Every structure is written in structure tokens, then in C-alpha cells.
Short mmCIF file of C-alpha atoms and ligand atoms in Angstrom, two decimals:
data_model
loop_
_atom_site.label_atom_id
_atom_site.label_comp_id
_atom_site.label_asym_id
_atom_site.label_seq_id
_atom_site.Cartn_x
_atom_site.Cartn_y
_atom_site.Cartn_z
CA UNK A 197 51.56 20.37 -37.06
CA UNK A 198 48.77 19.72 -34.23
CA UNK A 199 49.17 17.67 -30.85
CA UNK A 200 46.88 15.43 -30.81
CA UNK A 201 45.58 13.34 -27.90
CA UNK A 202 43.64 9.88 -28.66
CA UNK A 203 42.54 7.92 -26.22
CA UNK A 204 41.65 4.24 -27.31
CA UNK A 205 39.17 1.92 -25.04
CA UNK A 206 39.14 -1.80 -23.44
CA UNK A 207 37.10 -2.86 -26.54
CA UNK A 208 39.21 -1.03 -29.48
CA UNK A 209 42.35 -2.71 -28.13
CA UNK A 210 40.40 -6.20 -26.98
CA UNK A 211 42.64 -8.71 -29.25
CA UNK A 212 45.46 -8.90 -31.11
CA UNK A 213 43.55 -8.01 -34.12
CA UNK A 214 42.23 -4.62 -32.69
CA UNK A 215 45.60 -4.06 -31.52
CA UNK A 216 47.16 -4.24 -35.09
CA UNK A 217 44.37 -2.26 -36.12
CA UNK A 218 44.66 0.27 -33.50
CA UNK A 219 48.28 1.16 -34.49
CA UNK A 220 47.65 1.02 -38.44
CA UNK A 221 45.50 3.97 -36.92
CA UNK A 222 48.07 5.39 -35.05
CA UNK A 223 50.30 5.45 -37.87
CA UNK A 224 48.07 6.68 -40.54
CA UNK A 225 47.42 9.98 -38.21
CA UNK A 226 51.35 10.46 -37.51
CA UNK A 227 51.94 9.89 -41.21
CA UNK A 228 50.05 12.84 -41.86
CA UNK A 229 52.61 15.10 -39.65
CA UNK A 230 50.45 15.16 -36.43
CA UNK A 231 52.10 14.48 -33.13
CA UNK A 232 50.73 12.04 -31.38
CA UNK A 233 49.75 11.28 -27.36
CA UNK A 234 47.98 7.99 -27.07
CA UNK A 235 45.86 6.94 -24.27
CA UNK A 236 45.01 3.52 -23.73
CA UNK A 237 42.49 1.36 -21.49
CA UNK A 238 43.06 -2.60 -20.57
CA UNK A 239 42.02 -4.87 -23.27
CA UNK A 240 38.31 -5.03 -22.90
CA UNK A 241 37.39 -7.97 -19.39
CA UNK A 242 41.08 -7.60 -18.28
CA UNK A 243 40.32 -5.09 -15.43
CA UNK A 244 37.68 -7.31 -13.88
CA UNK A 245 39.55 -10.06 -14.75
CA UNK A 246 42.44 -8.71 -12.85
CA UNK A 247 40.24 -7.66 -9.55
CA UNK A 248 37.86 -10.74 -9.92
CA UNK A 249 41.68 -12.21 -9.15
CA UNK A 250 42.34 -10.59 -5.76
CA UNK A 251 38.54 -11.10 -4.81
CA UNK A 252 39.68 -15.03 -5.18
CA UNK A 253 42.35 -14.50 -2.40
CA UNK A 254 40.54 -12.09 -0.15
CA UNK A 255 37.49 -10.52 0.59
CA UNK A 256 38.69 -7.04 1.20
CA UNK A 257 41.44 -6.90 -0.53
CA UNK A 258 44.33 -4.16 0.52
CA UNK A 259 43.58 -1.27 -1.72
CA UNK A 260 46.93 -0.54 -2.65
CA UNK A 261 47.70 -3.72 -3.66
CA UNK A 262 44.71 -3.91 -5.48
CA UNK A 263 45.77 -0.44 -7.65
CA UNK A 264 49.14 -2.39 -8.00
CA UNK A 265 47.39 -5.28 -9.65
CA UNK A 266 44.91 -3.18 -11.62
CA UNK A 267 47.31 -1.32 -13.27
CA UNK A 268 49.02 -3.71 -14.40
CA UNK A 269 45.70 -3.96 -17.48
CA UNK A 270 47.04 -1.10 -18.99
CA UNK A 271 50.68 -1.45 -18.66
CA UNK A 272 49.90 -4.51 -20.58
CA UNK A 273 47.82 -2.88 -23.36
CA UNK A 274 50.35 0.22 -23.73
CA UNK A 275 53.39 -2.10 -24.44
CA UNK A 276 51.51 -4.05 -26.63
CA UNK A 277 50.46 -1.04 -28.83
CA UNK A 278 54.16 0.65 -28.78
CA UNK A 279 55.62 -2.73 -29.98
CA UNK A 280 53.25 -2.86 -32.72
CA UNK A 281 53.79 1.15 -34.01
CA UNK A 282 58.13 0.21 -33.65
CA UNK A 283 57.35 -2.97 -35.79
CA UNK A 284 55.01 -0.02 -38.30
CA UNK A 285 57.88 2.03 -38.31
CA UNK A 286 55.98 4.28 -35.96
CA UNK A 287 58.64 5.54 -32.99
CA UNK A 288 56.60 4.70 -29.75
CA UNK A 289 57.53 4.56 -25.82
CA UNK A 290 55.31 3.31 -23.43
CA UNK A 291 54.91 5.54 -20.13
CA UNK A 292 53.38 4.08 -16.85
CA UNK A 293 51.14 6.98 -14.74
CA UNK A 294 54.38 7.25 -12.39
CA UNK A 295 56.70 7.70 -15.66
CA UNK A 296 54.71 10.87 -17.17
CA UNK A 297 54.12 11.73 -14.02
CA UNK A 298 50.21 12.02 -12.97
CA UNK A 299 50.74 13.09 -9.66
CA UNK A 300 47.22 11.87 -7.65
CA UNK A 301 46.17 11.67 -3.76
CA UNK A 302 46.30 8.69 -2.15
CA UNK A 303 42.52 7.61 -2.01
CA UNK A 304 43.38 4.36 -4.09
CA UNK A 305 40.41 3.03 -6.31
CA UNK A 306 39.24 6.61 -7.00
CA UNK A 307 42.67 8.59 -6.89
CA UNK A 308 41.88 12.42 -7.80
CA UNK A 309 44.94 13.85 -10.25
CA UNK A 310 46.85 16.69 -8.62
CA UNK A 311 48.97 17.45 -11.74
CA UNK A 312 50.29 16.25 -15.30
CA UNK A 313 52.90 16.93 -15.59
CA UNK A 314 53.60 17.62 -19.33
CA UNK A 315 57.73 17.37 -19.43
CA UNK A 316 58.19 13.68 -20.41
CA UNK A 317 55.81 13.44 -22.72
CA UNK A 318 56.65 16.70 -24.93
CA UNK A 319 60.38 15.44 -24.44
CA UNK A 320 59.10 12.19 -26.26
CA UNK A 321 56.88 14.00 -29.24
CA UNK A 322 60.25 16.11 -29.87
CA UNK A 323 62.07 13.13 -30.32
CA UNK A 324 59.79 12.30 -32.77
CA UNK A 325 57.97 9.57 -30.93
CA UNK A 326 54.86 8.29 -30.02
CA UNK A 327 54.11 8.43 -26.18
CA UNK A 328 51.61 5.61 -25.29
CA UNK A 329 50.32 6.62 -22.08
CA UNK A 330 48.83 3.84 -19.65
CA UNK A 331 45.56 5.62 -18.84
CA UNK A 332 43.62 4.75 -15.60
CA UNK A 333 46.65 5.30 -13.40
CA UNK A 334 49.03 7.88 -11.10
CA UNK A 335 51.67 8.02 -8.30
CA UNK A 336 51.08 9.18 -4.96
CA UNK A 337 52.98 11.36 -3.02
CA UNK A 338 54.85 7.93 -1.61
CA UNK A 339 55.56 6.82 -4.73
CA UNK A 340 52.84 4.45 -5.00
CA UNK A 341 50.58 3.45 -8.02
CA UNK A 342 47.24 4.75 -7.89
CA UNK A 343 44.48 4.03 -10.15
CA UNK A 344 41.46 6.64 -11.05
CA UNK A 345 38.27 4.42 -10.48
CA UNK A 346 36.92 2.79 -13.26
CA UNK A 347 36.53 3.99 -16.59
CA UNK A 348 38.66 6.59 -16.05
CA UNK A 349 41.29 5.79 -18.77
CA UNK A 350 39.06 9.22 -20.24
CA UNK A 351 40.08 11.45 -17.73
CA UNK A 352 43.60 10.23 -18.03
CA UNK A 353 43.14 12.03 -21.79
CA UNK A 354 41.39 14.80 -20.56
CA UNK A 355 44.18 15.46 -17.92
CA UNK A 356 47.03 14.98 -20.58
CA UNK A 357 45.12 17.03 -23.11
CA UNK A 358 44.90 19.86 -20.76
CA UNK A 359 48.68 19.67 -19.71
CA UNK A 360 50.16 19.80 -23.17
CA UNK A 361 47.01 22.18 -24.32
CA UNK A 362 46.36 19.83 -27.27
CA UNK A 363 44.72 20.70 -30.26
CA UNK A 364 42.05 17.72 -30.25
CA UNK A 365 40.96 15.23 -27.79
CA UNK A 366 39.92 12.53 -29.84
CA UNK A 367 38.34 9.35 -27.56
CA UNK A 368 37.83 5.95 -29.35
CA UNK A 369 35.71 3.45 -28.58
CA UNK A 370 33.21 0.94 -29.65
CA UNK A 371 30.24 3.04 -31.22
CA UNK A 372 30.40 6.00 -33.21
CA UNK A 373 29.14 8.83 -31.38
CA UNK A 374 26.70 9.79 -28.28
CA UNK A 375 23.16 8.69 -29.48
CA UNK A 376 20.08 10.35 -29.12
CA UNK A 377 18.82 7.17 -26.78
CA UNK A 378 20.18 3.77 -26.19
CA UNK A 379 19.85 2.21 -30.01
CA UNK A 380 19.74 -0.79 -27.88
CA UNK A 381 16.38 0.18 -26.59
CA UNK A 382 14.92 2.62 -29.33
CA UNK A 383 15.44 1.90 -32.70
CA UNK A 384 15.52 5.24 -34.04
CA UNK A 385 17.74 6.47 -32.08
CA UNK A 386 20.75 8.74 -34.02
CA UNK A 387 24.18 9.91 -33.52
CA UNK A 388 24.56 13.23 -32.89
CA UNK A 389 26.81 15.66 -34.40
CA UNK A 390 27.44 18.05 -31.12
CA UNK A 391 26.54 18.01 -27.56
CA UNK A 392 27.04 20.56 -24.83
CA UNK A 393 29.75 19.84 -21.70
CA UNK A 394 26.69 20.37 -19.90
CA UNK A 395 24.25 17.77 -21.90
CA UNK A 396 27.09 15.68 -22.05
CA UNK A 397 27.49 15.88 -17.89
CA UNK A 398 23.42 14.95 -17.45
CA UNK A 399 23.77 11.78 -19.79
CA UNK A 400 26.72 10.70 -18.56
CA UNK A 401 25.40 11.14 -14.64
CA UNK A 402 22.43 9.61 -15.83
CA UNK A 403 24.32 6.26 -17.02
CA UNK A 404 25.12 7.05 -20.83
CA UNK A 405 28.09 4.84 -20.74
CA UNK A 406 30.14 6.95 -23.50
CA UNK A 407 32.21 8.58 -21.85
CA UNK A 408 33.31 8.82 -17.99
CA UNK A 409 31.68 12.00 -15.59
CA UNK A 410 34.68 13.07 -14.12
CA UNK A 411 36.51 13.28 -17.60
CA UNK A 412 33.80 15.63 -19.28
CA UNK A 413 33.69 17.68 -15.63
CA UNK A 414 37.76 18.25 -16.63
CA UNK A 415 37.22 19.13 -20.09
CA UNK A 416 34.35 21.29 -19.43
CA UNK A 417 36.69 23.32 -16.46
CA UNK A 418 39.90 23.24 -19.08
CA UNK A 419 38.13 24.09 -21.98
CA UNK A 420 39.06 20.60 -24.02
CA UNK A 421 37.07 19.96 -27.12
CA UNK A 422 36.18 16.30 -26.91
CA UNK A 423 35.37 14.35 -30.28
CA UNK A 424 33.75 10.84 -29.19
CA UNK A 425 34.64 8.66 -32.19
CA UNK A 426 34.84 4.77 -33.59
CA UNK A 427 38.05 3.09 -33.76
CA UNK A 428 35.89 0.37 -35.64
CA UNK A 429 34.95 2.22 -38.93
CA UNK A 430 36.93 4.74 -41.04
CA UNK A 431 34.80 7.19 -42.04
CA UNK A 432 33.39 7.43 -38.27
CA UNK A 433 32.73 11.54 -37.66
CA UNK A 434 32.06 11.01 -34.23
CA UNK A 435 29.96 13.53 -31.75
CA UNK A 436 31.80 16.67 -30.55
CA UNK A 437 31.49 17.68 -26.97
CA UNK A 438 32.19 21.09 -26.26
CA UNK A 439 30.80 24.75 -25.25
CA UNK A 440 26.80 25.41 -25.42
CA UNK A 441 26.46 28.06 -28.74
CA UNK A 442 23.41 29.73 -29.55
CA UNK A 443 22.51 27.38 -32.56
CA UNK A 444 22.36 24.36 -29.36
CA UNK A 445 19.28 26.10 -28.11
CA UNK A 446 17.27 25.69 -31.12
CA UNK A 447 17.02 21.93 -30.33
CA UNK A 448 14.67 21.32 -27.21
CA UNK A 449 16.15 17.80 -26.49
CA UNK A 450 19.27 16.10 -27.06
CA UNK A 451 18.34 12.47 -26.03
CA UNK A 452 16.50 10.39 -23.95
CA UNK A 453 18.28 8.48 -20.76
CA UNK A 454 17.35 5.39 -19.12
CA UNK A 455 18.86 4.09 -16.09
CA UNK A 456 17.30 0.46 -14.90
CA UNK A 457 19.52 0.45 -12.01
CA UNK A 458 17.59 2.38 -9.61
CA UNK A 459 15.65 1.57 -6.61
CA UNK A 460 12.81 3.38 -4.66
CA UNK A 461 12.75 3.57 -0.77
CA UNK A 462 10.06 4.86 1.00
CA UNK A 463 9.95 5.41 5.10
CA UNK A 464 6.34 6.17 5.98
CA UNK A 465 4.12 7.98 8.93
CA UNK A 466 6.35 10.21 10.35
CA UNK A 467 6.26 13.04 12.82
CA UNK A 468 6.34 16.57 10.21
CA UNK A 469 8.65 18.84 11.94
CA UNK A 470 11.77 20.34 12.08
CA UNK A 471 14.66 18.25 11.34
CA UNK A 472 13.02 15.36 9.69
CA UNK A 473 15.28 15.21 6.64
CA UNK A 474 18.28 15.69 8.64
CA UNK A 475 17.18 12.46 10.87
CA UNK A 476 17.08 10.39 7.71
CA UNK A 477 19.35 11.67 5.18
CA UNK A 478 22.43 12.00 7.77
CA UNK A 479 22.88 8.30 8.88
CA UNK A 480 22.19 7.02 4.94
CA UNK A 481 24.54 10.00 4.05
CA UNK A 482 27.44 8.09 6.58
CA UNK A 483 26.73 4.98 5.31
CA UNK A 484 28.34 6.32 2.15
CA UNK A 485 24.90 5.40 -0.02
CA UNK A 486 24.71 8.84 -2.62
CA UNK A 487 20.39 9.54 -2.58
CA UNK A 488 19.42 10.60 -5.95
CA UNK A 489 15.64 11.81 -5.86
CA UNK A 490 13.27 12.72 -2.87
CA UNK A 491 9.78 13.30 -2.30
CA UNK A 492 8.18 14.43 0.92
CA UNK A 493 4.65 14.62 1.14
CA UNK A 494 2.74 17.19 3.54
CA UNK A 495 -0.28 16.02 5.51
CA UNK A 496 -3.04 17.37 7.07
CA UNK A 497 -2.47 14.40 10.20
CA UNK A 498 1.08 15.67 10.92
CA UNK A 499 2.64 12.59 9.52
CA UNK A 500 3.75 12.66 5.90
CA UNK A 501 6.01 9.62 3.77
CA UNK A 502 9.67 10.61 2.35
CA UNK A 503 10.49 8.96 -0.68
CA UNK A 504 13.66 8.70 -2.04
CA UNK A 505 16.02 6.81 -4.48
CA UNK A 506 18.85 5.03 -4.66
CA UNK A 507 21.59 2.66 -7.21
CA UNK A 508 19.75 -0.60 -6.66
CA UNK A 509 23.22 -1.59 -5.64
CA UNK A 510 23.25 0.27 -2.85
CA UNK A 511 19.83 -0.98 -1.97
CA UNK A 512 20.21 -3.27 1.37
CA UNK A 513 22.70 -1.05 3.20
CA UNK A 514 20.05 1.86 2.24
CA UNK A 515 17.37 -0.36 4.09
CA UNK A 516 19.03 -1.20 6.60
CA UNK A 517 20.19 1.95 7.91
CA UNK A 518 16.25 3.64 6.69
CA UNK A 519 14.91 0.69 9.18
CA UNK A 520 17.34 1.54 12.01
CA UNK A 521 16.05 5.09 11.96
CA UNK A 522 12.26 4.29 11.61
CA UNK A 523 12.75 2.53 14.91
CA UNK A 524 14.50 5.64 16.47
CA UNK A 525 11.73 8.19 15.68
CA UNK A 526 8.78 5.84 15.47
CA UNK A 527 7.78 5.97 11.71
CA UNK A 528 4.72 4.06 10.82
CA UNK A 529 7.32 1.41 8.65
CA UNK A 530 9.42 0.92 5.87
CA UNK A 531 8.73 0.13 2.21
CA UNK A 532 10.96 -0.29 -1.07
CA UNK A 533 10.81 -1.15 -4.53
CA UNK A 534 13.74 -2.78 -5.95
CA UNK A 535 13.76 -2.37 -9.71
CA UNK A 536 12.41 1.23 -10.63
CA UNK A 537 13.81 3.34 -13.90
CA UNK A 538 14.59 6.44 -13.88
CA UNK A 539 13.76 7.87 -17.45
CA UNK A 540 14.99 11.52 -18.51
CA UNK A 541 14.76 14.06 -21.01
CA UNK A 542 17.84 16.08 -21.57
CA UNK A 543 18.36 19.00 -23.54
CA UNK A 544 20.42 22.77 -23.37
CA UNK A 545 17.27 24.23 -25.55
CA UNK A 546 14.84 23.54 -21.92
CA UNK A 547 16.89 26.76 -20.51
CA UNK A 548 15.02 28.98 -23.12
CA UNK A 549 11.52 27.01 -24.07
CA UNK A 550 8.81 26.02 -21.86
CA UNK A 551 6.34 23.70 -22.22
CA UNK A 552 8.71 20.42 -22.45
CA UNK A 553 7.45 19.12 -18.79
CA UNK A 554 3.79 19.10 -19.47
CA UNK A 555 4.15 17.36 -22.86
CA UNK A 556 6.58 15.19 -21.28
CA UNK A 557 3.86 13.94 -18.90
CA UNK A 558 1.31 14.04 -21.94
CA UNK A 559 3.15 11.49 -23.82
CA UNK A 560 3.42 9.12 -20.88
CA UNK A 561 -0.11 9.23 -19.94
CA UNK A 562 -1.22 8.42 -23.32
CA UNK A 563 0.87 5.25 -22.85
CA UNK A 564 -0.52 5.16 -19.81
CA UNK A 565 2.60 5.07 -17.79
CA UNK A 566 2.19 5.62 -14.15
CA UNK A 567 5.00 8.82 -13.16
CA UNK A 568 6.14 7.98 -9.33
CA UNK A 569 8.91 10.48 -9.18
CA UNK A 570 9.68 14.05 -10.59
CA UNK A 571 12.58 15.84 -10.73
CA UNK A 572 14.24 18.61 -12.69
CA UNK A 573 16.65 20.65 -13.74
CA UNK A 574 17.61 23.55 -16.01
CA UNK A 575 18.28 21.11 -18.93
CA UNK A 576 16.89 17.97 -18.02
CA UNK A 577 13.97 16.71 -16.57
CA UNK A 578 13.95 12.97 -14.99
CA UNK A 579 11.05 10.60 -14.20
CA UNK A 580 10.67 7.68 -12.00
CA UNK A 581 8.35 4.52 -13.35
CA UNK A 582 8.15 1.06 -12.77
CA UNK A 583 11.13 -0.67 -14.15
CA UNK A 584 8.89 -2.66 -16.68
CA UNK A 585 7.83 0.69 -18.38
CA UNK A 586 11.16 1.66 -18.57
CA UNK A 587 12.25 1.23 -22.21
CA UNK A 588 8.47 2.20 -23.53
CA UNK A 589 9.24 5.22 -21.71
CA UNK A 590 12.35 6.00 -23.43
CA UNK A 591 10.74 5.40 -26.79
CA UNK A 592 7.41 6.97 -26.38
CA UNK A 593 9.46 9.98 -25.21
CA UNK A 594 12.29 9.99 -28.51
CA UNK A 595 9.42 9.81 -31.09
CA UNK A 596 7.85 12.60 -29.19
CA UNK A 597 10.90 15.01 -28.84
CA UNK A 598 13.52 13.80 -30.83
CA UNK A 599 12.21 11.88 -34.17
CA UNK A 600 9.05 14.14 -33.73
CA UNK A 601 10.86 17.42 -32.98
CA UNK A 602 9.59 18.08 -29.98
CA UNK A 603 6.77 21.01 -28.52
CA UNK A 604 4.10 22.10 -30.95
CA UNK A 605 3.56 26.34 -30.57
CA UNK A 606 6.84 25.68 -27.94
CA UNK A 607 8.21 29.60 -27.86
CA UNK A 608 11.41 31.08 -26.35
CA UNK A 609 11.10 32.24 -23.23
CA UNK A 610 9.88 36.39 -23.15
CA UNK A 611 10.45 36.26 -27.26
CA UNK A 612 7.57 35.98 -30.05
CA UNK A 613 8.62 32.59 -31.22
N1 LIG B 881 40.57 -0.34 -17.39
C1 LIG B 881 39.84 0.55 -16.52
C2 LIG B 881 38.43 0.02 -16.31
O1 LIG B 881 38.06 -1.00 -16.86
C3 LIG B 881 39.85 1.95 -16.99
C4 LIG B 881 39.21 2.20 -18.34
O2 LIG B 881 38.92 1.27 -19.08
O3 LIG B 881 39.00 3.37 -18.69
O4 LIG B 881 37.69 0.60 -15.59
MG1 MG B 882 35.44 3.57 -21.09
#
């Protein structure tokens, strides 16, 4: 008999319908003698339904109260889905965050777990029951409900899969697998079959929505073998995150990222020396804005341009802080760009072939794409372009490495080929 941890999303559980269908699910897997942990999201809106609430009464809303009212999605959702399995036939209890316990900090909004704490739930699976766990959320220290920022119904699984050292992680949600590109933008993009922690990490960092950072980050450190599935089709097989293996290496590149949500900043003519970078970075590092890529340029005048990026988001506090510090150490002035992409290439095999760069930077000057940014990696290797060359980027670059198989004469690294 295996444990078995399944974690359903917002969208698998977003009616009545998907509900019933969820626990026929449920069922069938428990029918087969499995014991069963099940994770589940808010119905798909309900969490920005539920803060787009409290932004009606206040501007800042009081964090904690805001974790108390967020929660409260997938309280809903796991009561739901136990009073469906009890009308199946199916044993089920609900358990809140503060029930199992998953003991967090107190940074509400984006509460880090401390613990699991295992006890409750393997009391319920020896009863014979299902334990529906409200993902998303924990206690504090004081008692009070946290919740793990968004998305983070995953790590919830992750967490609980470590703690009762489960025998599958399996995470439903609204497409069958981690694609080789967004089939949104490329249409020959493909599911893949397996995918490195580390792969895996760069495409979700690099805004592959499948699955949340933080909750790959845990399996990777735990050792839990993810399987990213649909709870839409039967005969989904799903992609399987887990451990690099030698057979990983033999393909150069996994997929093809594009993130639209990126903006370029640029603060220009200013005094090369000692400390530059410190002067800039620092004050956009306190304003809590996270810098993704930088370029600095050397000159032969003594003044050189830093170039850097940033969630377009973020954009105006980035500016105004970048304009604040122009005027403290006299830079010529400040420029940005709003909409840039950020296009990468991502793949374990990069560690061991060479050659991926230059034909990366082939492909997109036979398209004639202009490359603003560079930056790499071991396994991946990102480019910034204007945001309207973002999605030829993406599929220029899959029919070059992926549906093409990738670089021609392209030789491990110190072998024969
Ligand atoms: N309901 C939360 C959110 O929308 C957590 C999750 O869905 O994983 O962010
Ligand atoms: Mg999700």
C-alpha cells in the first residue's frame, strides 16, 4: 500500500462539476488500496476574489487579517471535497494549516514553513480516512493563520510529502505536463516526459506557471519525486520532476521560456570607479525591487551606462529610486524601456555540450532579432529583445533546438562525440 500525496489546483476544483469530478478521482485511487493525502487550492478566482475584497475596504490592508480572509479560499474548497468523498463512500476529514499543524514564521503573505508536522494526518490515513489538507496556509508561533504567498498550495504538498516521506507527489492541474514552450505561443510545443529539479527551478524562475519555485526548491532539498499531471483527462501521464540522470544530458534543451513581463532600465554617463554598482544597486536593493540582469559597459571617456532589468511591475519605484541616485552622483540621465522579453533556452545537457550560445544567437539573427541583453548560466542561457519579438523568439528558438534537435557536430565537452 503507498502514501500518496495529490495536490489538486484552483482550476481542477473551479465548480461544482470539477469538484464531483475531483473526488470520483479521489476515490478511484483509494479504491485501489492507496492511502491518500489530498492537497487542495481555492476554487480557481476565489483568492483574488477574496483579497480584491479587503482592497474594497482599505488600501493597505492589515496583513494578518488579510491571511485570515485568504484562507478562508481553501477552507472552503477542502470541505467541499471531503463532503463529496463521505457522500462517495470515501472516509474524508478536512484539516485547516493550524489543524495538521504547518508550523510557519510570522511574515504573513509569504509565511516560510518551519515544520509539518506529520502526527494528525498519519492518525487520519490509519483510521482509514482521507485527510484533505487546506494547502496555502500555517499557524504562527501566536497561533495565528498564515498563508504561503501565492500559488503556494504546491509547496503545501511538497512540505506534507516530505513529512510523511510519501511514495508519490502527484500535482494536478489544468494541462498535462511541463511543455517544451508555451503551446500558447509555439504551436509545436510538446509535453515532456521528465525534467530535472534543476530545469524545472530555471522555468519556473523564468515564469513557467506549472508549478510554484519555492515548492520544486523543497522537493529538490527533500528528495520528492514530483509528477505534474491533468486532473482533466484520464489517461494524462504527466511530466516527472526529479534528479538529473545521465540519459538527461543527451538532450541539449528542455524548452524555451518567455517572460513578457520585464522591463529594461538604463542610468547613463557615469563616473567608472570604485563603488559604482554599490551606489546604484543598494538604494534599488532597499526599495525591495529584486534586479534580474545587468550590463555595464567600459569606456575609454571614464563614463560608461549600467543596464539592468526589472518585473515591469516593479518598474516606477525602480525609476524613481534610479533617478534619485543619478542626481546624487551626477549621471548623464536616465532611460527605460517598459515592455522588454526576456527569452531563454534551458536545458541540463548545456553543462556537457558547447556550442548552444553561438547557435542561439545564429538563429535570432537570421530572424533578424536585435539581442539587448545576455546572460547565462550552467543550464540556461537568457536573452533580452524587444517585447514585440518576443514570441518569434521563442519559436524561432524551439524549431531550432527542440523540434530541430538542436547543435549540428555539437560534442561533449573533452569526449569524441
Ligand atoms: N489559492 C492560492 C492562490 O491563488 C494558493 C494556490 O492556489 O496555490 O495563490
Ligand atoms: Mg498553482
Amino acid at each position: 500500500m503507498a502514501l500518496i500525496v495529490q495536490k489538486y489546483g484552483g482550476t481542477s476544483l473551479g465548480s461544482i462539476e470539477r469538484i464531483k469530478a475531483v473526488a470520483e478521482r479521489v476515490k478511484h485511487a483509494r479504491d485501489r488500496g492507496d492511502s491518500l493525502v489530498v492537497v487542495v487550492s481555492a476554487m480557481a478566482g476565489e483568492t483574488n476574489r477574496l483579497l480584491g475584497l479587503a482592497g474594497a475596504l482599505a488600501e493597505q490592508p492589515e496583513p494578518r487579517e488579510t491571511d485570515v480572509l485568504a484562507a478562508t479560499g481553501e477552507q472552503l474548497s477542502s470541505a467541499l471535497l471531503a463532503i463529496r468523498l463521505q457522500v462517495l463512500g470515501c472516509p474524508a476529514v478536512s484539516l485547516l494549516g493550524y489543524q495538521v499543524p504547518i508550523a510557519t514564521d510570522s511574515n504573513h503573505g509569504r509565511a516560510r514553513i518551519m515544520s509539518a508536522n506529520p502526527a494528525r494526518v498519519l492518525k487520519t490515513l490509519a483510521e482509514g480516512r482521507v485527510a484533505v489538507v487546506a494547502g496555502y496556509q500555517g499557524v504562527d508561533d501566536y497561533g495565528d493563520v498564515t498563508t504561503l504567498g501565492r500559488g503556494a498550495s504546491d509547496l503545501t504538498a511538497v512540505a506534507l510529502a516530505a513529512a510523511l516521506k510519501a511514495d508519490g507527489c502527484e500535482i494536478y492541474t489544468d494541462v498535462d505536463g511541463v511543455y517544451t514552450a508555451d503551446p500558447g505561443v509555439c504551436a509545436q510545443a510538446r509535453r515532456l516526459a521528465r525534467i530535472s529539479y534543476d530545469e524545472m527551478l530555471e522555468m519556473a524562475g523564468l515564469g513557467a506557471k506549472v508549478l510554484q519555485l519555492r515548492s520544486v526548491e523543497l522537493a529538490r532539498r527533500y528528495n520528492v519525486p514530483l509528477v505534474v499531471k491533468s486532473s482533466f483527462t484520464e489517461d494524462s501521464e504527466g511530466t516527472w520532476v526529479g534528479h538529473e540522470d545521465r540519459s538527461m544530458e543527451d538532450v541539449l534543451v528542455s524548452g524555451i521560456t518567455l517572460d513578457q513581463n520585464q522591463s529594461k532600465l538604463t542610468i547613463a554617463g557615469v563616473h567608472d570607479r570604485p563603488g559604482l554598482a554599490a551606489r546604484i544597486f543598494g538604494p534599488i536593493a532597499a526599495s525591495g525591487v529584486v534586479v534580474d540582469m545587468i550590463i555595464q559597459n567600459a569606456s575609454a571617456d571614464g563614463r560608461t551606462d549600467v543596464t539592468f532589468t526589472v518585473a515591469r511591475g516593479d518598474l516606477h519605484r525602480a525609476l524613481e529610486v534610479l533617478r534619485g541616485v543619478a542626481a546624487e552622483i551626477g549621471a548623464a540621465g536616465v532611460r527605460s524601456e517598459e515592455q522588454v522579453a526576456k527569452v531563454s533556452v534551458v536545458g541540463v545537457g548545456m553543462r556537457t555540450h558547447a556550442g548552444v550560445a553561438a547557435k542561439m544567437f545564429e538563429v535570432l539573427a537570421a530572424e533578424r532579432v536585435n539581442i539587448e541583453m545576455i546572460s547565462t548560466s550552467e543550464i540556461k542561457i537568457s536573452v533580452v529583445v524587444r517585447a514585440k519579438y518576443g514570441e518569434l523568439a521563442t519559436r524561432v528558438l524551439h524549431d531550432a533546438f527542440v523540434t530541430g534537435g538542436g547543435v549540428e557536430g555539437a560534442a561533449p565537452e573533452g569526449g569524441q562525440g
